[in-house]
Coordinates of C-alpha atoms in Angstrom, one line a residue:
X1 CA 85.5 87.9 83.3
X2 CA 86.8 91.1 84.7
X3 CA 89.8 92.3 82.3
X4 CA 92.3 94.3 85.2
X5 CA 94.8 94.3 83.1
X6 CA 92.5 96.7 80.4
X7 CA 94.6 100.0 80.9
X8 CA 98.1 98.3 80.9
X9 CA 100.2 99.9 78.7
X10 CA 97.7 102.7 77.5
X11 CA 99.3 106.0 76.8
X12 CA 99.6 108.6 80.0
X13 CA 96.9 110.6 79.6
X14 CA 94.1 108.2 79.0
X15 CA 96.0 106.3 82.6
X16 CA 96.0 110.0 84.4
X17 CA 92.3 110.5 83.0
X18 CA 90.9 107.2 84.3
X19 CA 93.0 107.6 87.7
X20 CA 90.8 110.8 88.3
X21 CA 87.8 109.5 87.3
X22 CA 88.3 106.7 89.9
X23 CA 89.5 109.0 92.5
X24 CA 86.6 111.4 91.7
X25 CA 83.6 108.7 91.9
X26 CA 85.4 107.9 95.7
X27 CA 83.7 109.5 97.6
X28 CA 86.0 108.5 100.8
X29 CA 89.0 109.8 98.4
X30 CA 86.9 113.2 97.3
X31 CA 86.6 114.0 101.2
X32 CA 90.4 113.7 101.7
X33 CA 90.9 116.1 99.1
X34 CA 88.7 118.7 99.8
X35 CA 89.4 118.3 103.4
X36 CA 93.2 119.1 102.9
X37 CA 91.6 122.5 101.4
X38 CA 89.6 122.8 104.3
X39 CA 92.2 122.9 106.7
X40 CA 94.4 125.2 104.0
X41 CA 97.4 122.8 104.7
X42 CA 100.5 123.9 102.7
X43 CA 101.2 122.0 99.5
X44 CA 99.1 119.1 100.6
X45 CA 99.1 115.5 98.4
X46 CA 97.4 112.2 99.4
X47 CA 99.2 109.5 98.7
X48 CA 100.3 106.1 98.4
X49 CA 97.9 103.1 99.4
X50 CA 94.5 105.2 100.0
X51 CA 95.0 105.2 96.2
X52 CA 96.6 102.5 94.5
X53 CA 95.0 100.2 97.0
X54 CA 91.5 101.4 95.0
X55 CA 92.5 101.3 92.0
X56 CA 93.2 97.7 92.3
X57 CA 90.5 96.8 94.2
X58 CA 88.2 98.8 91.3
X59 CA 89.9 97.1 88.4
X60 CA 89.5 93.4 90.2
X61 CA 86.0 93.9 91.4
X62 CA 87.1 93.8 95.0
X63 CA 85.4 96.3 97.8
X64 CA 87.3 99.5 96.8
X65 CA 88.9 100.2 100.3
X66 CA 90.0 97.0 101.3
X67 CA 93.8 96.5 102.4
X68 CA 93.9 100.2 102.6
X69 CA 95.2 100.8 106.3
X70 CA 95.2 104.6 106.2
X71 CA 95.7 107.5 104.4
X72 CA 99.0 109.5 103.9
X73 CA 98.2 112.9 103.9
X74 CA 101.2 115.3 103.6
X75 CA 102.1 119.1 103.6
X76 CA 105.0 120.7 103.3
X77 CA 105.8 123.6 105.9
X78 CA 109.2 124.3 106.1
X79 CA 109.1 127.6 107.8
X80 CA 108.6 125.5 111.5
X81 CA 110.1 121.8 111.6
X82 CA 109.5 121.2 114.7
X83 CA 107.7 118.6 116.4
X84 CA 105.1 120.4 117.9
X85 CA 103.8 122.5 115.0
X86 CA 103.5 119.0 113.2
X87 CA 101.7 117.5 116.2
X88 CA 99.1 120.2 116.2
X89 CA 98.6 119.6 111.9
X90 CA 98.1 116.4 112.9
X91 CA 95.3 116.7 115.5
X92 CA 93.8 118.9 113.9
X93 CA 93.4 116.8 110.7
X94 CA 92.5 113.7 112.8
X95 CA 89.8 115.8 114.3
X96 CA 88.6 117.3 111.0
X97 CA 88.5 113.5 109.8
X98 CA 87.5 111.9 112.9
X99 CA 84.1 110.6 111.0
X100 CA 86.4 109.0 108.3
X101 CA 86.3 105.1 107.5
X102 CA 89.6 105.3 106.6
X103 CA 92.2 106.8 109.8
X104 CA 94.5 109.6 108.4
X105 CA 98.2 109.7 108.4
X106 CA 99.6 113.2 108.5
X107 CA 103.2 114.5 107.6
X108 CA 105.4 117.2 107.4
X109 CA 107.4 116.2 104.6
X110 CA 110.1 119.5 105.1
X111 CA 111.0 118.0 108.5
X112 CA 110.9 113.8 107.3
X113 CA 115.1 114.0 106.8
X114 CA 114.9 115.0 110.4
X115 CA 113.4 111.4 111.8
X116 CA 114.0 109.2 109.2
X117 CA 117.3 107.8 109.8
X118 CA 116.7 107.4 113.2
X119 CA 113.6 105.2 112.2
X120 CA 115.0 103.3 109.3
X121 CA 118.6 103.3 109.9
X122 CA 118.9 105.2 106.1
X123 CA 120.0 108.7 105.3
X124 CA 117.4 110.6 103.9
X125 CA 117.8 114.0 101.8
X126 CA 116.2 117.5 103.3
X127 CA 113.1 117.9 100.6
X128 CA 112.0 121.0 98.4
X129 CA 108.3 120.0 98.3
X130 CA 105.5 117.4 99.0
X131 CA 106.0 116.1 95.4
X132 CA 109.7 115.0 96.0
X133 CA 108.7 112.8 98.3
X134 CA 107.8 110.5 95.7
X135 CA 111.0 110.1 93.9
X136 CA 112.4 108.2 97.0
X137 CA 109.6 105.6 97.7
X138 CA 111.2 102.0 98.0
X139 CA 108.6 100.9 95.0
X140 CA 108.1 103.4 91.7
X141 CA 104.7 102.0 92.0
X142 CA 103.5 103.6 95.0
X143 CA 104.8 106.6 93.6
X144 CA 101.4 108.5 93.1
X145 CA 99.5 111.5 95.0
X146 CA 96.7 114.0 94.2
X147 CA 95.6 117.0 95.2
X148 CA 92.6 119.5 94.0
X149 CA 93.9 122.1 92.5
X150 CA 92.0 125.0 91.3
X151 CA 88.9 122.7 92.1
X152 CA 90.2 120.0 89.7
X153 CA 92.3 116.4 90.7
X154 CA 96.0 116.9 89.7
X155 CA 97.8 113.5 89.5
X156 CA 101.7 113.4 90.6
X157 CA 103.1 110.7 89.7
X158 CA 107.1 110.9 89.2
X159 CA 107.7 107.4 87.5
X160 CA 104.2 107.1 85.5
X161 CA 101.3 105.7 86.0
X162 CA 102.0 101.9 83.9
X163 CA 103.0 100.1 86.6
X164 CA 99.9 101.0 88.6
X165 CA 97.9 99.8 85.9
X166 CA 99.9 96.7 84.7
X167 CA 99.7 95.5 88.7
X168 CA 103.8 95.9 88.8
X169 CA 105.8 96.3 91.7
X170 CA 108.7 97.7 90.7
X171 CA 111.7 98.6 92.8
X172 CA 112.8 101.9 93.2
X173 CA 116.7 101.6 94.4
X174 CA 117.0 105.0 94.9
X175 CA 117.6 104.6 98.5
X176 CA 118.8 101.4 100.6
X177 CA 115.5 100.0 101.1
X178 CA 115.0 96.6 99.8
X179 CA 113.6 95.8 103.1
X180 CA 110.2 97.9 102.8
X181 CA 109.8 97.1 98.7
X182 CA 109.5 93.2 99.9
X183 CA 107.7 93.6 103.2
X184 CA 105.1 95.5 101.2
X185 CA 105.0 93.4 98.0
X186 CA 104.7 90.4 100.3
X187 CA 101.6 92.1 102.1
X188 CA 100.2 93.2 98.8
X189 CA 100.4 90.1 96.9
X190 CA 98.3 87.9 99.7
X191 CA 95.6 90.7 99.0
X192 CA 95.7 90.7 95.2
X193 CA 97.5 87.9 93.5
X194 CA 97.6 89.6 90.3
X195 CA 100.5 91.1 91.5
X196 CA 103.7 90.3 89.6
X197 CA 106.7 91.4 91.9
X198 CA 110.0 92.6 90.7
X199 CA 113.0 91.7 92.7
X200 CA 115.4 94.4 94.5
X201 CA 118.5 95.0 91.7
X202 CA 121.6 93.6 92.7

């Protein structure tokens, strides 16, 4: 019987460690990394489902890529915010990944507070980096991104990796976005039961 919950509540390195190792024996995951080099993208992190989607899938013995609908791949270039220089990131990237099983997602994150209220209805603070990014997710879970740096996997992960591991969906209240933290626990837990689900404070 396949023991998911084996790294659940190990200490953070020996989480960050085995993280990497997964990420590092993906080879889908290793392309997206050294891709993001390739193209020299500025302060570039993938994130969110292309790897927390594996790692659960890995740690249940399920196909390591399903339910993973894309990957985010973000930069952060705050010298040009406009549109147009993110369009052109954007088809470049798709271009440089057009081979890729998994269809790329790419980001600007210095110009996100620029669309995002429009989009969700939700102010949205005017970021210092890629990494911040992460501290306003709807789900502290979610919360984790990688890069190579200096040829080795950095981990960012703002909130910790336990929740990841312990297959816990946490909220993150942060912002005002209950909505997203349920319409993607509900999605996540028809894919992998495991899941336990906590509610939205308040």
């Amino acid at each position: 019987m396949i023991d998911h919950l084996k790294y659940s509540g190990a200490d953070f390195g020996t989480q960050y460690e085995v993280l990497a190792g997964l990420i590092a024996d993906d080879p889908v995951l290793m392309a997206f990394l050294e891709g993001m080099v390739a193209l020299d993208l500025p302060y570039p992190l993938l994130g969110s489902g292309a790897i927390y989607n594996m790692v659960w899938n890995v740690l249940t013995g399920r196909s390591r890529h399903l339910g993973i609908k894309d990957a985010d791949i973000v930069y952060f270039d705050p010298n040009d915010c406009s549109y147009e220089a993110e369009d052109r990131v954007i088809r470049r990237a798709r271009s440089y990944f057009a081979n890729s099983p998994i269809p790329v997602e790419v980001r600007n994150q210095a110009r996100v507070h620029l669309w995002f209220p429009e989009k969700f209805g939700l102010a949205y603070p005017q970021l210092r980096s890629s990494a911040e990014m992460l501290i306003y997710f709807a789900t502290k879970t979610h919360a984790v991104a990688a890069r190579l740096q200096d040829g080795q996997i950095a981990i960012h992960a703002p909130f910790g990796l336990d929740d990841l591991f312990s297959f816990r969906l946490t909220p993150n209240p942060v912002l005002d976005n209950r909505t997203t933290h349920e319409r993607k626990a509900a999605r996540a837990k028809a894919i992998w039961p495991e899941l336990v689900v906590e509610e939205w404070p308040g």
